[in-house]
Amino acid sequence: MSTLPRLPGARSPLAVKVRLPELLEMKRRGDKLAMVTAYDAPSARLAELAGVELILVGDTAAMVMLGHDSTIPVTLEEMLFLTRAVTRTARRPLVIGDLPFGSYERSDEQALGSAIRLVKEGGADLVKLEGAGAMLGRVAAIAAANIGVVGHIGLTPQSATRLGGFRAQGRTAATAYALLEDALALERAGAVAIVLEAVPAPVAAEVSARLVVPTIGIGAGADCDGQVLVWHDLLGLTTEESPRFVRRYAELAQEIAGALESYVRDVREGGFPAPEHTYSIPDDELATFRLLIEPASHHPRSAGP
């Protein structure tokens, strides 16, 4: 039985799965969507208990889970492994599997094949890919196969080198207009939601107002229809400086480091384990055990014929 707590105000983990029409209705009402990344079963469980509508198994796992310097190295096989861990646990939220770099750019057929694997093998409810332009065909192919696909424009980490690094996008009239055109094109191609990353807040507000489907902002202001943050960023699990758009809701790296230091000290000084952390054996059984482990020369079965 799970030992994870039932958080105050959390929705039942046995509630009915969020459905796509609910996201559209929330946008219509002006209700904000909450999305977080998660990469394992305990994180997915806690996110669900907190009441999020969406969990993204993001390719950010390459950096925060696998130790890479960018999202580029993570493979589809690794994303499948992580997505399965989340979907085994999360019941109510829609789980979005992120298509990693190299798994969809080559052709519509490659993109569809990778998307099918994330849904069929990974259990994802939706898939996400970055970019517009040539990627519109990929979105259309996936959507035509009745798989919900989420777009991602603005700062697209998989193409950060081409964009000149991890920097805000849409900061001129021309690039802001191009971003709006990309968002509308993604919607027409069949995207069910669009992530806007590192986009000026007024631009993101205009994009959100012109789309039927919801926008999910990360560094794109409060007028997006929802927000997403990386698990490790919002919980303060990283020691590096956070991006400008991150709010840390905890400083768990410090808490964990302190706990580990206490554990190491207790082990070395004999403070752990204490008697309450051990198991007992009846006195008569212990006495018999000690007889059995006496030197072989004193053991009855060691005597010769």
PDB file of C-alpha atoms in Angstrom:
ATOM      1  CA  MET A   1       0.000   0.000   0.000  1.00  0.00           C
ATOM      2  CA  SER A   2       1.290   3.489  -0.830  1.00  0.00           C
ATOM      3  CA  THR A   3       2.661   5.512   2.066  1.00  0.00           C
ATOM      4  CA  LEU A   4       2.459   8.839   0.245  1.00  0.00           C
ATOM      5  CA  PRO A   5       0.303  11.398   2.050  1.00  0.00           C
ATOM      6  CA  ARG A   6      -3.105  12.627   0.980  1.00  0.00           C
ATOM      7  CA  LEU A   7      -2.387  16.323   0.569  1.00  0.00           C
ATOM      8  CA  PRO A   8      -4.874  18.902   1.897  1.00  0.00           C
ATOM      9  CA  GLY A   9      -7.296  19.877  -0.823  1.00  0.00           C
ATOM     10  CA  ALA A  10      -5.955  17.305  -3.267  1.00  0.00           C
ATOM     11  CA  ARG A  11      -8.321  15.600  -5.635  1.00  0.00           C
ATOM     12  CA  SER A  12      -8.873  11.891  -5.452  1.00  0.00           C
ATOM     13  CA  PRO A  13      -6.260   9.909  -7.399  1.00  0.00           C
ATOM     14  CA  LEU A  14      -9.116   7.632  -8.415  1.00  0.00           C
ATOM     15  CA  ALA A  15     -10.948  10.472 -10.188  1.00  0.00           C
ATOM     16  CA  VAL A  16     -11.802  10.136 -13.861  1.00  0.00           C
ATOM     17  CA  LYS A  17      -9.016  10.966 -16.310  1.00  0.00           C
ATOM     18  CA  VAL A  18      -8.969  14.563 -17.508  1.00  0.00           C
ATOM     19  CA  ARG A  19     -10.306  14.749 -21.053  1.00  0.00           C
ATOM     20  CA  LEU A  20      -9.235  17.099 -23.821  1.00  0.00           C
ATOM     21  CA  PRO A  21     -12.622  18.863 -24.046  1.00  0.00           C
ATOM     22  CA  GLU A  22     -12.188  19.812 -20.382  1.00  0.00           C
ATOM     23  CA  LEU A  23      -9.025  21.740 -21.267  1.00  0.00           C
ATOM     24  CA  LEU A  24     -10.935  23.706 -23.905  1.00  0.00           C
ATOM     25  CA  GLU A  25     -13.746  24.381 -21.455  1.00  0.00           C
ATOM     26  CA  MET A  26     -11.272  25.574 -18.813  1.00  0.00           C
ATOM     27  CA  LYS A  27      -9.803  28.003 -21.352  1.00  0.00           C
ATOM     28  CA  ARG A  28     -13.283  29.248 -22.224  1.00  0.00           C
ATOM     29  CA  ARG A  29     -14.076  29.867 -18.545  1.00  0.00           C
ATOM     30  CA  GLY A  30     -10.710  31.462 -17.857  1.00  0.00           C
ATOM     31  CA  ASP A  31      -9.683  28.700 -15.430  1.00  0.00           C
ATOM     32  CA  LYS A  32      -5.926  28.225 -15.408  1.00  0.00           C
ATOM     33  CA  LEU A  33      -4.292  24.884 -16.189  1.00  0.00           C
ATOM     34  CA  ALA A  34      -1.482  23.565 -14.007  1.00  0.00           C
ATOM     35  CA  MET A  35       1.234  21.383 -15.560  1.00  0.00           C
ATOM     36  CA  VAL A  36       4.493  20.101 -14.114  1.00  0.00           C
ATOM     37  CA  THR A  37       7.177  17.816 -15.415  1.00  0.00           C
ATOM     38  CA  ALA A  38       7.714  14.455 -13.760  1.00  0.00           C
ATOM     39  CA  TYR A  39      10.048  11.611 -14.608  1.00  0.00           C
ATOM     40  CA  ASP A  40       9.289   8.826 -12.125  1.00  0.00           C
ATOM     41  CA  ALA A  41       6.454   7.204 -10.217  1.00  0.00           C
ATOM     42  CA  PRO A  42       6.795   9.041  -6.854  1.00  0.00           C
ATOM     43  CA  SER A  43       6.884  12.432  -8.584  1.00  0.00           C
ATOM     44  CA  ALA A  44       3.858  11.550 -10.697  1.00  0.00           C
ATOM     45  CA  ARG A  45       1.945  10.461  -7.614  1.00  0.00           C
ATOM     46  CA  LEU A  46       2.681  13.684  -5.732  1.00  0.00           C
ATOM     47  CA  ALA A  47       1.816  15.809  -8.775  1.00  0.00           C
ATOM     48  CA  GLU A  48      -1.503  14.025  -9.083  1.00  0.00           C
ATOM     49  CA  LEU A  49      -2.282  14.483  -5.404  1.00  0.00           C
ATOM     50  CA  ALA A  50      -1.587  18.204  -5.796  1.00  0.00           C
ATOM     51  CA  GLY A  51      -4.314  18.388  -8.464  1.00  0.00           C
ATOM     52  CA  VAL A  52      -2.438  19.148 -11.700  1.00  0.00           C
ATOM     53  CA  GLU A  53      -4.299  18.616 -14.957  1.00  0.00           C
ATOM     54  CA  LEU A  54      -1.213  17.805 -17.014  1.00  0.00           C
ATOM     55  CA  ILE A  55       2.091  16.017 -16.431  1.00  0.00           C
ATOM     56  CA  LEU A  56       4.853  16.417 -18.991  1.00  0.00           C
ATOM     57  CA  VAL A  57       7.501  13.721 -19.162  1.00  0.00           C
ATOM     58  CA  GLY A  58       9.884  16.220 -20.675  1.00  0.00           C
ATOM     59  CA  ASP A  59      13.119  15.754 -22.537  1.00  0.00           C
ATOM     60  CA  THR A  60      14.541  17.991 -19.786  1.00  0.00           C
ATOM     61  CA  ALA A  61      15.123  14.614 -18.159  1.00  0.00           C
ATOM     62  CA  ALA A  62      18.356  14.598 -20.156  1.00  0.00           C
ATOM     63  CA  MET A  63      19.647  17.388 -17.920  1.00  0.00           C
ATOM     64  CA  VAL A  64      17.911  16.977 -14.573  1.00  0.00           C
ATOM     65  CA  MET A  65      17.850  13.163 -14.446  1.00  0.00           C
ATOM     66  CA  LEU A  66      20.560  11.856 -16.757  1.00  0.00           C
ATOM     67  CA  GLY A  67      23.349  14.383 -16.253  1.00  0.00           C
ATOM     68  CA  HIS A  68      23.644  15.793 -19.773  1.00  0.00           C
ATOM     69  CA  ASP A  69      24.353  19.434 -20.564  1.00  0.00           C
ATOM     70  CA  SER A  70      21.394  19.763 -22.939  1.00  0.00           C
ATOM     71  CA  THR A  71      18.244  17.934 -23.988  1.00  0.00           C
ATOM     72  CA  ILE A  72      19.818  16.675 -27.216  1.00  0.00           C
ATOM     73  CA  PRO A  73      21.355  13.347 -26.048  1.00  0.00           C
ATOM     74  CA  VAL A  74      18.225  11.765 -24.538  1.00  0.00           C
ATOM     75  CA  THR A  75      16.896   8.897 -26.672  1.00  0.00           C
ATOM     76  CA  LEU A  76      13.417   7.690 -27.476  1.00  0.00           C
ATOM     77  CA  GLU A  77      14.127   4.495 -25.538  1.00  0.00           C
ATOM     78  CA  GLU A  78      15.028   6.528 -22.465  1.00  0.00           C
ATOM     79  CA  MET A  79      11.904   8.654 -22.851  1.00  0.00           C
ATOM     80  CA  LEU A  80       9.806   5.503 -23.108  1.00  0.00           C
ATOM     81  CA  PHE A  81      11.337   4.178 -19.886  1.00  0.00           C
ATOM     82  CA  LEU A  82      10.583   7.407 -18.014  1.00  0.00           C
ATOM     83  CA  THR A  83       7.102   7.773 -19.486  1.00  0.00           C
ATOM     84  CA  ARG A  84       6.156   4.260 -18.404  1.00  0.00           C
ATOM     85  CA  ALA A  85       7.220   5.074 -14.837  1.00  0.00           C
ATOM     86  CA  VAL A  86       4.882   8.076 -14.782  1.00  0.00           C
ATOM     87  CA  THR A  87       1.900   6.479 -16.496  1.00  0.00           C
ATOM     88  CA  ARG A  88       1.981   3.462 -14.175  1.00  0.00           C
ATOM     89  CA  THR A  89       1.136   5.846 -11.346  1.00  0.00           C
ATOM     90  CA  ALA A  90      -0.722   8.915 -12.619  1.00  0.00           C
ATOM     91  CA  ARG A  91      -4.414   8.265 -13.159  1.00  0.00           C
ATOM     92  CA  ARG A  92      -6.262  11.582 -13.397  1.00  0.00           C
ATOM     93  CA  PRO A  93      -3.816  13.932 -15.154  1.00  0.00           C
ATOM     94  CA  LEU A  94      -3.195  13.761 -18.867  1.00  0.00           C
ATOM     95  CA  VAL A  95       0.380  12.561 -19.341  1.00  0.00           C
ATOM     96  CA  ILE A  96       2.338  14.112 -22.216  1.00  0.00           C
ATOM     97  CA  GLY A  97       5.284  12.183 -23.621  1.00  0.00           C
ATOM     98  CA  ASP A  98       7.987  14.401 -25.111  1.00  0.00           C
ATOM     99  CA  LEU A  99       9.410  13.407 -28.476  1.00  0.00           C
ATOM    100  CA  PRO A 100      13.193  13.752 -28.143  1.00  0.00           C
ATOM    101  CA  PHE A 101      15.537  15.248 -30.703  1.00  0.00           C
ATOM    102  CA  GLY A 102      16.113  12.869 -33.605  1.00  0.00           C
ATOM    103  CA  SER A 103      12.865  10.948 -33.174  1.00  0.00           C
ATOM    104  CA  TYR A 104      10.591  13.004 -35.463  1.00  0.00           C
ATOM    105  CA  GLU A 105      12.515  15.458 -37.671  1.00  0.00           C
ATOM    106  CA  ARG A 106      13.384  13.093 -40.525  1.00  0.00           C
ATOM    107  CA  SER A 107       9.873  12.543 -41.884  1.00  0.00           C
ATOM    108  CA  ASP A 108       6.173  12.428 -41.071  1.00  0.00           C
ATOM    109  CA  GLU A 109       6.453   8.635 -40.978  1.00  0.00           C
ATOM    110  CA  GLN A 110       9.256   8.748 -38.416  1.00  0.00           C
ATOM    111  CA  ALA A 111       7.317  11.234 -36.287  1.00  0.00           C
ATOM    112  CA  LEU A 112       4.172   9.108 -36.380  1.00  0.00           C
ATOM    113  CA  GLY A 113       6.097   5.952 -35.554  1.00  0.00           C
ATOM    114  CA  SER A 114       7.743   7.591 -32.543  1.00  0.00           C
ATOM    115  CA  ALA A 115       4.433   9.046 -31.369  1.00  0.00           C
ATOM    116  CA  ILE A 116       2.760   5.649 -31.607  1.00  0.00           C
ATOM    117  CA  ARG A 117       5.515   4.136 -29.477  1.00  0.00           C
ATOM    118  CA  LEU A 118       5.102   6.793 -26.778  1.00  0.00           C
ATOM    119  CA  VAL A 119       1.370   6.082 -26.645  1.00  0.00           C
ATOM    120  CA  LYS A 120       1.396   2.296 -27.130  1.00  0.00           C
ATOM    121  CA  GLU A 121       4.533   1.386 -25.171  1.00  0.00           C
ATOM    122  CA  GLY A 122       4.870   4.389 -22.889  1.00  0.00           C
ATOM    123  CA  GLY A 123       1.191   4.808 -22.051  1.00  0.00           C
ATOM    124  CA  ALA A 124       1.234   8.551 -22.845  1.00  0.00           C
ATOM    125  CA  ASP A 125      -2.087  10.274 -23.403  1.00  0.00           C
ATOM    126  CA  LEU A 126      -0.546  12.966 -25.616  1.00  0.00           C
ATOM    127  CA  VAL A 127       2.799  13.656 -27.262  1.00  0.00           C
ATOM    128  CA  LYS A 128       4.741  16.898 -27.654  1.00  0.00           C
ATOM    129  CA  LEU A 129       7.176  18.105 -30.279  1.00  0.00           C
ATOM    130  CA  GLU A 130       9.056  21.334 -30.873  1.00  0.00           C
ATOM    131  CA  GLY A 131       8.801  23.803 -33.703  1.00  0.00           C
ATOM    132  CA  ALA A 132       6.505  24.770 -36.574  1.00  0.00           C
ATOM    133  CA  GLY A 133       7.470  25.244 -40.232  1.00  0.00           C
ATOM    134  CA  ALA A 134       8.544  21.832 -41.495  1.00  0.00           C
ATOM    135  CA  MET A 135       7.185  20.318 -38.272  1.00  0.00           C
ATOM    136  CA  LEU A 136       3.606  21.206 -39.223  1.00  0.00           C
ATOM    137  CA  GLY A 137       3.446  18.095 -41.369  1.00  0.00           C
ATOM    138  CA  ARG A 138       4.609  16.012 -38.410  1.00  0.00           C
ATOM    139  CA  VAL A 139       1.856  17.483 -36.240  1.00  0.00           C
ATOM    140  CA  ALA A 140      -0.760  16.839 -38.931  1.00  0.00           C
ATOM    141  CA  ALA A 141       0.380  13.247 -39.429  1.00  0.00           C
ATOM    142  CA  ILE A 142       0.229  12.494 -35.717  1.00  0.00           C
ATOM    143  CA  ALA A 143      -3.139  14.205 -35.310  1.00  0.00           C
ATOM    144  CA  ALA A 144      -4.534  12.304 -38.304  1.00  0.00           C
ATOM    145  CA  ALA A 145      -3.702   9.082 -36.455  1.00  0.00           C
ATOM    146  CA  ASN A 146      -5.973  10.209 -33.594  1.00  0.00           C
ATOM    147  CA  ILE A 147      -3.073  10.970 -31.254  1.00  0.00           C
ATOM    148  CA  GLY A 148      -3.277  14.252 -29.384  1.00  0.00           C
ATOM    149  CA  VAL A 149      -0.221  16.367 -30.094  1.00  0.00           C
ATOM    150  CA  VAL A 150       1.039  19.411 -28.214  1.00  0.00           C
ATOM    151  CA  GLY A 151       3.104  22.025 -30.032  1.00  0.00           C
ATOM    152  CA  HIS A 152       6.025  23.962 -28.562  1.00  0.00           C
ATOM    153  CA  ILE A 153       7.278  27.291 -29.913  1.00  0.00           C
ATOM    154  CA  GLY A 154       9.272  30.284 -28.749  1.00  0.00           C
ATOM    155  CA  LEU A 155      12.462  29.077 -27.138  1.00  0.00           C
ATOM    156  CA  THR A 156      12.755  25.489 -28.338  1.00  0.00           C
ATOM    157  CA  PRO A 157      15.645  23.892 -26.426  1.00  0.00           C
ATOM    158  CA  GLN A 158      16.292  21.216 -29.062  1.00  0.00           C
ATOM    159  CA  SER A 159      17.219  23.983 -31.509  1.00  0.00           C
ATOM    160  CA  ALA A 160      18.818  26.376 -29.006  1.00  0.00           C
ATOM    161  CA  THR A 161      22.079  26.441 -30.966  1.00  0.00           C
ATOM    162  CA  ARG A 162      20.308  27.712 -34.086  1.00  0.00           C
ATOM    163  CA  LEU A 163      18.398  30.254 -31.984  1.00  0.00           C
ATOM    164  CA  GLY A 164      21.626  31.637 -30.545  1.00  0.00           C
ATOM    165  CA  GLY A 165      21.327  30.019 -27.137  1.00  0.00           C
ATOM    166  CA  PHE A 166      18.737  29.900 -24.395  1.00  0.00           C
ATOM    167  CA  ARG A 167      17.228  33.324 -24.945  1.00  0.00           C
ATOM    168  CA  ALA A 168      13.768  34.831 -25.214  1.00  0.00           C
ATOM    169  CA  GLN A 169      12.047  34.756 -28.595  1.00  0.00           C
ATOM    170  CA  GLY A 170       9.544  37.117 -30.244  1.00  0.00           C
ATOM    171  CA  ARG A 171      11.110  40.355 -28.969  1.00  0.00           C
ATOM    172  CA  THR A 172      10.788  42.237 -32.251  1.00  0.00           C
ATOM    173  CA  ALA A 173       7.592  42.995 -34.140  1.00  0.00           C
ATOM    174  CA  ALA A 174       8.596  40.676 -36.985  1.00  0.00           C
ATOM    175  CA  THR A 175       9.554  37.721 -34.794  1.00  0.00           C
ATOM    176  CA  ALA A 176       6.483  38.210 -32.593  1.00  0.00           C
ATOM    177  CA  TYR A 177       4.256  38.146 -35.664  1.00  0.00           C
ATOM    178  CA  ALA A 178       6.037  35.031 -36.945  1.00  0.00           C
ATOM    179  CA  LEU A 179       5.462  33.363 -33.606  1.00  0.00           C
ATOM    180  CA  LEU A 180       1.731  34.145 -33.786  1.00  0.00           C
ATOM    181  CA  GLU A 181       1.597  32.755 -37.322  1.00  0.00           C
ATOM    182  CA  ASP A 182       3.355  29.586 -36.147  1.00  0.00           C
ATOM    183  CA  ALA A 183       0.871  29.162 -33.305  1.00  0.00           C
ATOM    184  CA  LEU A 184      -2.116  29.523 -35.618  1.00  0.00           C
ATOM    185  CA  ALA A 185      -0.551  27.107 -38.111  1.00  0.00           C
ATOM    186  CA  LEU A 186       0.043  24.530 -35.379  1.00  0.00           C
ATOM    187  CA  GLU A 187      -3.585  24.826 -34.310  1.00  0.00           C
ATOM    188  CA  ARG A 188      -4.755  24.335 -37.901  1.00  0.00           C
ATOM    189  CA  ALA A 189      -2.463  21.307 -38.222  1.00  0.00           C
ATOM    190  CA  GLY A 190      -4.213  19.660 -35.280  1.00  0.00           C
ATOM    191  CA  ALA A 191      -2.304  20.637 -32.126  1.00  0.00           C
ATOM    192  CA  VAL A 192      -4.498  20.324 -29.031  1.00  0.00           C
ATOM    193  CA  ALA A 193      -2.381  22.741 -26.970  1.00  0.00           C
ATOM    194  CA  ILE A 194       0.739  24.834 -27.471  1.00  0.00           C
ATOM    195  CA  VAL A 195       3.633  25.485 -25.097  1.00  0.00           C
ATOM    196  CA  LEU A 196       5.003  29.033 -25.301  1.00  0.00           C
ATOM    197  CA  GLU A 197       8.498  29.248 -23.832  1.00  0.00           C
ATOM    198  CA  ALA A 198      10.462  32.417 -23.085  1.00  0.00           C
ATOM    199  CA  VAL A 199       8.095  34.703 -24.987  1.00  0.00           C
ATOM    200  CA  PRO A 200       7.353  38.314 -23.958  1.00  0.00           C
ATOM    201  CA  ALA A 201       4.195  38.399 -21.875  1.00  0.00           C
ATOM    202  CA  PRO A 202       2.227  40.787 -24.159  1.00  0.00           C
ATOM    203  CA  VAL A 203       3.043  38.634 -27.189  1.00  0.00           C
ATOM    204  CA  ALA A 204       1.991  35.453 -25.392  1.00  0.00           C
ATOM    205  CA  ALA A 205      -1.235  37.174 -24.331  1.00  0.00           C
ATOM    206  CA  GLU A 206      -2.076  38.041 -27.951  1.00  0.00           C
ATOM    207  CA  VAL A 207      -1.284  34.494 -29.106  1.00  0.00           C
ATOM    208  CA  SER A 208      -3.417  32.992 -26.345  1.00  0.00           C
ATOM    209  CA  ALA A 209      -6.347  35.261 -27.171  1.00  0.00           C
ATOM    210  CA  ARG A 210      -6.316  34.240 -30.845  1.00  0.00           C
ATOM    211  CA  LEU A 211      -6.139  30.487 -30.343  1.00  0.00           C
ATOM    212  CA  VAL A 212      -9.009  28.149 -29.603  1.00  0.00           C
ATOM    213  CA  VAL A 213      -6.683  25.613 -27.999  1.00  0.00           C
ATOM    214  CA  PRO A 214      -4.999  26.402 -24.675  1.00  0.00           C
ATOM    215  CA  THR A 215      -1.511  27.803 -24.342  1.00  0.00           C
ATOM    216  CA  ILE A 216       0.847  26.609 -21.634  1.00  0.00           C
ATOM    217  CA  GLY A 217       3.412  29.194 -20.661  1.00  0.00           C
ATOM    218  CA  ILE A 218       6.896  28.827 -19.289  1.00  0.00           C
ATOM    219  CA  GLY A 219       8.451  32.251 -19.040  1.00  0.00           C
ATOM    220  CA  ALA A 220       5.586  33.662 -21.110  1.00  0.00           C
ATOM    221  CA  GLY A 221       3.545  35.635 -18.603  1.00  0.00           C
ATOM    222  CA  ALA A 222       0.335  35.197 -16.664  1.00  0.00           C
ATOM    223  CA  ASP A 223      -2.073  35.533 -19.599  1.00  0.00           C
ATOM    224  CA  CYS A 224      -1.322  32.071 -20.968  1.00  0.00           C
ATOM    225  CA  ASP A 225      -4.074  29.555 -20.310  1.00  0.00           C
ATOM    226  CA  GLY A 226      -1.806  27.482 -18.100  1.00  0.00           C
ATOM    227  CA  GLN A 227       1.696  27.254 -16.715  1.00  0.00           C
ATOM    228  CA  VAL A 228       4.398  24.596 -16.553  1.00  0.00           C
ATOM    229  CA  LEU A 229       7.571  24.358 -14.513  1.00  0.00           C
ATOM    230  CA  VAL A 230      10.273  21.731 -14.346  1.00  0.00           C
ATOM    231  CA  TRP A 231       9.980  19.591 -11.216  1.00  0.00           C
ATOM    232  CA  HIS A 232      13.585  20.122 -10.133  1.00  0.00           C
ATOM    233  CA  ASP A 233      13.378  23.880 -10.650  1.00  0.00           C
ATOM    234  CA  LEU A 234      10.194  24.555  -8.710  1.00  0.00           C
ATOM    235  CA  LEU A 235      11.281  22.321  -5.804  1.00  0.00           C
ATOM    236  CA  GLY A 236      14.803  23.716  -5.622  1.00  0.00           C
ATOM    237  CA  LEU A 237      16.393  20.360  -6.354  1.00  0.00           C
ATOM    238  CA  THR A 238      19.088  21.908  -8.531  1.00  0.00           C
ATOM    239  CA  THR A 239      22.128  23.763  -7.233  1.00  0.00           C
ATOM    240  CA  GLU A 240      22.576  25.813 -10.393  1.00  0.00           C
ATOM    241  CA  GLU A 241      21.061  29.266 -10.813  1.00  0.00           C
ATOM    242  CA  SER A 242      17.476  29.013 -12.028  1.00  0.00           C
ATOM    243  CA  PRO A 243      16.199  30.673 -15.220  1.00  0.00           C
ATOM    244  CA  ARG A 244      14.540  34.052 -14.732  1.00  0.00           C
ATOM    245  CA  PHE A 245      11.039  32.665 -15.164  1.00  0.00           C
ATOM    246  CA  VAL A 246      11.333  30.030 -12.404  1.00  0.00           C
ATOM    247  CA  ARG A 247       9.811  30.467  -8.976  1.00  0.00           C
ATOM    248  CA  ARG A 248      11.282  28.092  -6.410  1.00  0.00           C
ATOM    249  CA  TYR A 249       8.566  26.869  -4.084  1.00  0.00           C
ATOM    250  CA  ALA A 250      11.049  24.972  -1.901  1.00  0.00           C
ATOM    251  CA  GLU A 251      14.791  24.549  -1.443  1.00  0.00           C
ATOM    252  CA  LEU A 252      14.918  20.774  -1.261  1.00  0.00           C
ATOM    253  CA  ALA A 253      18.529  20.480  -2.389  1.00  0.00           C
ATOM    254  CA  GLN A 254      19.577  22.059   0.896  1.00  0.00           C
ATOM    255  CA  GLU A 255      17.183  19.849   2.868  1.00  0.00           C
ATOM    256  CA  ILE A 256      18.435  16.700   1.161  1.00  0.00           C
ATOM    257  CA  ALA A 257      22.094  17.647   1.556  1.00  0.00           C
ATOM    258  CA  GLY A 258      21.559  18.287   5.266  1.00  0.00           C
ATOM    259  CA  ALA A 259      19.753  14.972   5.716  1.00  0.00           C
ATOM    260  CA  LEU A 260      22.514  13.058   3.937  1.00  0.00           C
ATOM    261  CA  GLU A 261      25.202  14.738   6.016  1.00  0.00           C
ATOM    262  CA  SER A 262      23.341  13.745   9.198  1.00  0.00           C
ATOM    263  CA  TYR A 263      23.035  10.163   7.965  1.00  0.00           C
ATOM    264  CA  VAL A 264      26.744   9.904   7.150  1.00  0.00           C
ATOM    265  CA  ARG A 265      27.650  11.336  10.558  1.00  0.00           C
ATOM    266  CA  ASP A 266      25.326   8.933  12.394  1.00  0.00           C
ATOM    267  CA  VAL A 267      26.714   5.923  10.530  1.00  0.00           C
ATOM    268  CA  ARG A 268      30.301   6.854  11.292  1.00  0.00           C
ATOM    269  CA  GLU A 269      29.619   7.684  14.939  1.00  0.00           C
ATOM    270  CA  GLY A 270      27.388   4.675  15.589  1.00  0.00           C
ATOM    271  CA  GLY A 271      24.195   6.652  15.995  1.00  0.00           C
ATOM    272  CA  PHE A 272      22.456   4.696  13.264  1.00  0.00           C
ATOM    273  CA  PRO A 273      20.982   2.161  13.345  1.00  0.00           C
ATOM    274  CA  ALA A 274      19.563   2.472  16.863  1.00  0.00           C
ATOM    275  CA  PRO A 275      17.767  -0.437  18.627  1.00  0.00           C
ATOM    276  CA  GLU A 276      14.410   0.700  17.264  1.00  0.00           C
ATOM    277  CA  HIS A 277      15.707   0.196  13.722  1.00  0.00           C
ATOM    278  CA  THR A 278      16.643  -3.463  14.227  1.00  0.00           C
ATOM    279  CA  TYR A 279      14.813  -6.796  14.511  1.00  0.00           C
ATOM    280  CA  SER A 280      14.848  -9.183  17.481  1.00  0.00           C
ATOM    281  CA  ILE A 281      15.220 -12.941  17.855  1.00  0.00           C
ATOM    282  CA  PRO A 282      13.919 -14.993  20.817  1.00  0.00           C
ATOM    283  CA  ASP A 283      16.576 -15.688  23.434  1.00  0.00           C
ATOM    284  CA  ASP A 284      16.296 -19.467  23.111  1.00  0.00           C
ATOM    285  CA  GLU A 285      16.650 -19.279  19.326  1.00  0.00           C
ATOM    286  CA  LEU A 286      19.681 -17.028  19.683  1.00  0.00           C
ATOM    287  CA  ALA A 287      21.262 -19.488  22.141  1.00  0.00           C
ATOM    288  CA  THR A 288      20.675 -22.384  19.733  1.00  0.00           C
ATOM    289  CA  PHE A 289      22.080 -20.348  16.865  1.00  0.00           C
ATOM    290  CA  ARG A 290      25.246 -19.658  18.823  1.00  0.00           C
ATOM    291  CA  LEU A 291      25.651 -23.368  19.558  1.00  0.00           C
ATOM    292  CA  LEU A 292      25.335 -24.101  15.863  1.00  0.00           C
ATOM    293  CA  ILE A 293      28.130 -21.703  14.984  1.00  0.00           C
ATOM    294  CA  GLU A 294      30.643 -22.993  17.533  1.00  0.00           C
ATOM    295  CA  PRO A 295      33.976 -24.087  16.005  1.00  0.00           C
ATOM    296  CA  ALA A 296      33.629 -27.176  13.816  1.00  0.00           C
ATOM    297  CA  SER A 297      35.846 -29.189  16.142  1.00  0.00           C
ATOM    298  CA  HIS A 298      33.198 -28.876  18.848  1.00  0.00           C
ATOM    299  CA  HIS A 299      30.274 -29.572  16.531  1.00  0.00           C
ATOM    300  CA  PRO A 300      28.769 -33.094  16.949  1.00  0.00           C
ATOM    301  CA  ARG A 301      28.555 -33.570  13.182  1.00  0.00           C
ATOM    302  CA  SER A 302      32.292 -32.936  12.768  1.00  0.00           C
ATOM    303  CA  ALA A 303      33.301 -36.099  14.616  1.00  0.00           C
ATOM    304  CA  GLY A 304      34.772 -38.923  12.520  1.00  0.00           C
ATOM    305  CA  PRO A 305      33.144 -42.350  12.065  1.00  0.00           C
TER     306      PRO A 305
END
